[in-house]
Coordinates of N, CA and C in Angstrom, one line a residue:
X1 N 25.5 2.0 -58.1 CA 25.9 2.8 -56.9 C 24.9 2.5 -55.8
X2 N 23.7 2.4 -56.1 CA 22.7 2.2 -55.1 C 22.9 0.9 -54.4
X3 N 23.3 -0.2 -55.1 CA 23.5 -1.5 -54.6 C 24.7 -1.5 -53.6
X4 N 25.7 -0.7 -53.9 CA 26.9 -0.6 -53.0 C 26.5 0.0 -51.7
X5 N 25.7 1.1 -51.8 CA 25.2 1.7 -50.6 C 24.4 0.8 -49.7
X6 N 23.5 0.1 -50.3 CA 22.6 -0.9 -49.6 C 23.5 -2.0 -49.0
X7 N 24.5 -2.5 -49.7 CA 25.4 -3.5 -49.2 C 26.2 -3.0 -48.1
X8 N 26.7 -1.8 -48.2 CA 27.5 -1.2 -47.2 C 26.7 -1.0 -45.9
X9 N 25.5 -0.5 -46.0 CA 24.6 -0.4 -44.8 C 24.3 -1.7 -44.2
X10 N 24.1 -2.7 -45.0 CA 23.8 -4.1 -44.5 C 25.0 -4.7 -43.8
X11 N 26.1 -4.5 -44.4 CA 27.4 -5.0 -43.8 C 27.7 -4.3 -42.4
X12 N 27.4 -3.0 -42.4 CA 27.6 -2.3 -41.2 C 26.7 -2.8 -40.1
X13 N 25.4 -3.0 -40.5 CA 24.5 -3.5 -39.5 C 24.8 -4.9 -38.9
X14 N 25.3 -5.7 -39.8 CA 25.7 -7.1 -39.4 C 26.9 -7.0 -38.5
X15 N 27.8 -6.2 -38.8 CA 29.0 -6.0 -38.0 C 28.7 -5.5 -36.6
X16 N 27.9 -4.5 -36.6 CA 27.5 -3.9 -35.3 C 26.7 -4.9 -34.4
X17 N 25.9 -5.6 -35.1 CA 25.0 -6.6 -34.4 C 25.9 -7.7 -33.7
X18 N 27.0 -8.1 -34.4 CA 27.8 -9.1 -33.9 C 28.6 -8.6 -32.7
X19 N 28.9 -7.3 -32.6 CA 29.6 -6.7 -31.5 C 28.8 -6.4 -30.3
X20 N 27.5 -6.4 -30.5 CA 26.6 -6.0 -29.4 C 26.5 -7.2 -28.4
X21 N 26.7 -6.9 -27.1 CA 26.6 -7.9 -26.1 C 25.3 -7.6 -25.3
X22 N 24.6 -8.7 -25.1 CA 23.4 -8.5 -24.3 C 23.7 -8.8 -22.8
X23 N 23.7 -7.9 -22.0 CA 24.0 -8.1 -20.6 C 22.7 -8.6 -19.9
X24 N 23.0 -9.7 -19.1 CA 21.8 -10.3 -18.4 C 21.6 -9.5 -17.1
X25 N 20.3 -9.1 -16.9 CA 20.0 -8.4 -15.7 C 19.7 -9.4 -14.6
X26 N 20.4 -9.2 -13.5 CA 20.2 -10.2 -12.4 C 18.9 -9.7 -11.6
X27 N 18.0 -10.6 -11.6 CA 16.8 -10.3 -10.8 C 16.9 -11.1 -9.5
X28 N 17.0 -10.3 -8.5 CA 17.0 -11.0 -7.1 C 15.6 -11.3 -6.7
X29 N 15.5 -12.4 -6.0 CA 14.2 -12.8 -5.5 C 13.9 -11.9 -4.3
X30 N 12.6 -11.5 -4.1 CA 12.3 -10.7 -2.9 C 12.6 -11.5 -1.6
X31 N 12.8 -10.8 -0.5 CA 13.1 -11.6 0.7 C 11.8 -12.3 1.1
X32 N 11.9 -13.4 1.9 CA 10.7 -14.1 2.3 C 9.9 -13.2 3.2
X33 N 8.6 -13.4 3.2 CA 7.7 -12.6 4.0 C 7.9 -13.0 5.5
X34 N 7.7 -12.1 6.4 CA 7.8 -12.4 7.8 C 6.7 -13.5 8.2
X35 N 6.9 -14.2 9.3 CA 6.0 -15.2 9.7 C 4.5 -14.7 9.8
X36 N 3.6 -15.3 9.2 CA 2.2 -14.9 9.3 C 1.8 -13.8 8.4
X37 N 2.6 -13.3 7.5 CA 2.3 -12.1 6.7 C 1.2 -12.5 5.7
X38 N 0.3 -11.7 5.4 CA -0.7 -11.9 4.4 C -0.2 -11.3 3.1
X39 N -0.1 -12.2 2.1 CA 0.5 -11.7 0.8 C -0.3 -10.5 0.2
X40 N 0.5 -9.5 -0.2 CA -0.1 -8.3 -0.9 C -0.5 -7.2 0.1
X41 N -0.3 -7.4 1.4 CA -0.7 -6.3 2.3 C 0.3 -6.3 3.5
X42 N 0.1 -5.4 4.4 CA 0.9 -5.3 5.6 C 0.3 -6.1 6.8
X43 N -0.8 -6.7 6.6 CA -1.5 -7.4 7.6 C -0.8 -8.7 8.0
X44 N -1.0 -9.2 9.2 CA -0.3 -10.4 9.7 C -1.3 -11.3 10.4
X45 N -1.3 -12.6 10.1 CA -2.1 -13.6 10.8 C -1.1 -14.6 11.4
X46 N -0.5 -14.3 12.5 CA 0.6 -15.1 13.0 C 0.2 -16.4 13.5
X47 N -1.0 -16.6 14.0 CA -1.4 -17.9 14.6 C -2.1 -18.8 13.5
X48 N -2.4 -18.3 12.4 CA -3.0 -19.0 11.3 C -4.5 -19.3 11.4
X49 N -5.2 -18.6 12.3 CA -6.6 -18.9 12.5 C -7.5 -18.1 11.5
X50 N -7.0 -17.3 10.6 CA -7.7 -16.6 9.6 C -8.1 -15.2 10.1
X51 N -7.8 -14.8 11.3 CA -8.1 -13.5 11.8 C -6.8 -12.7 11.9
X52 N -6.9 -11.5 11.3 CA -5.7 -10.6 11.3 C -5.3 -10.2 12.8
X53 N -4.1 -10.6 13.1 CA -3.6 -10.3 14.5 C -2.8 -9.0 14.6
X54 N -2.3 -8.5 13.6 CA -1.5 -7.3 13.7 C -1.1 -6.9 12.3
X55 N 0.0 -6.1 12.2 CA 0.5 -5.6 10.9 C 2.0 -5.4 11.0
X56 N 2.7 -5.4 9.8 CA 4.1 -5.2 9.7 C 4.3 -3.8 9.1
X57 N 5.3 -3.1 9.6 CA 5.6 -1.8 9.0 C 6.7 -2.0 7.9
X58 N 7.1 -1.0 7.2 CA 8.0 -1.1 6.1 C 9.3 -1.6 6.5
X59 N 9.7 -1.4 7.8 CA 11.0 -1.9 8.3 C 11.0 -3.3 8.8
X60 N 9.8 -4.0 8.7 CA 9.7 -5.4 9.1 C 9.3 -5.6 10.6
X61 N 8.9 -4.6 11.3 CA 8.6 -4.7 12.7 C 7.1 -5.1 12.8
X62 N 6.8 -6.1 13.6 CA 5.4 -6.5 13.8 C 4.8 -5.7 14.9
X63 N 3.6 -5.2 14.7 CA 2.8 -4.5 15.7 C 1.5 -5.2 15.9
X64 N 1.2 -5.7 17.1 CA 0.0 -6.5 17.3 C -1.2 -5.6 17.4
X65 N -2.4 -6.1 17.0 CA -3.6 -5.3 17.2 C -4.2 -5.8 18.5
X66 N -3.6 -5.4 19.5 CA -4.1 -5.8 20.9 C -4.8 -4.6 21.5
X67 N -5.9 -4.9 22.2 CA -6.6 -3.8 22.9 C -5.7 -3.4 24.1
X68 N -5.7 -2.2 24.5 CA -4.9 -1.8 25.7 C -5.4 -2.5 26.9
X69 N -4.6 -2.8 27.9 CA -5.0 -3.6 29.1 C -6.0 -2.8 29.9
X70 N -6.9 -3.5 30.5 CA -8.0 -2.8 31.3 C -7.4 -2.2 32.5
X71 N -7.9 -1.1 33.0 CA -7.4 -0.6 34.2 C -7.6 -1.5 35.4
X72 N -6.7 -1.5 36.4 CA -6.8 -2.4 37.5 C -8.0 -2.0 38.4
X73 N -8.6 -3.0 39.0 CA -9.8 -2.7 39.9 C -9.3 -2.1 41.2
X74 N -10.0 -1.3 41.8 CA -9.6 -0.7 43.0 C -9.6 -1.8 44.1
X75 N -8.8 -1.7 45.1 CA -8.7 -2.7 46.1 C -10.1 -2.9 46.8
X76 N -10.4 -4.1 47.2 CA -11.7 -4.3 47.9 C -11.6 -3.7 49.3
X77 N -12.8 -3.2 49.8 CA -12.8 -2.6 51.1 C -12.5 -3.7 52.2
X78 N -11.8 -3.2 53.2 CA -11.5 -4.1 54.3 C -12.7 -4.4 55.1
X79 N -12.7 -5.5 55.8 CA -13.8 -5.9 56.7 C -13.8 -5.1 58.0
X80 N -12.7 -4.5 58.3 CA -12.5 -3.9 59.6 C -13.3 -2.5 59.7
X81 N -13.6 -2.0 58.6 CA -14.3 -0.7 58.6 C -13.3 0.5 58.6
X82 N -13.9 1.7 58.8 CA -13.0 2.9 58.7 C -12.0 3.0 59.8
X83 N -12.4 2.7 61.0 CA -11.5 2.9 62.2 C -10.7 1.7 62.5
X84 N -10.8 0.7 61.8 CA -9.9 -0.4 62.0 C -10.2 -1.3 63.1

């Protein structure tokens, strides 16, 4: 009786294994990095000189690391003087 039980369990396992389908998971490649992106970070070196020029946000927008423009110089004094 024990042999019948073992054979029945074995046959059931073989039958179920034959019916099982392995679904392939589709792995999509990540999108290409934006131009000048430094791998593994949000930094960007757009001109390729090795100095970080800016960074990318999670939505892919580039933000340069630029200093704000200097204030404009006041106009030079006129040669005519105060009374013109």
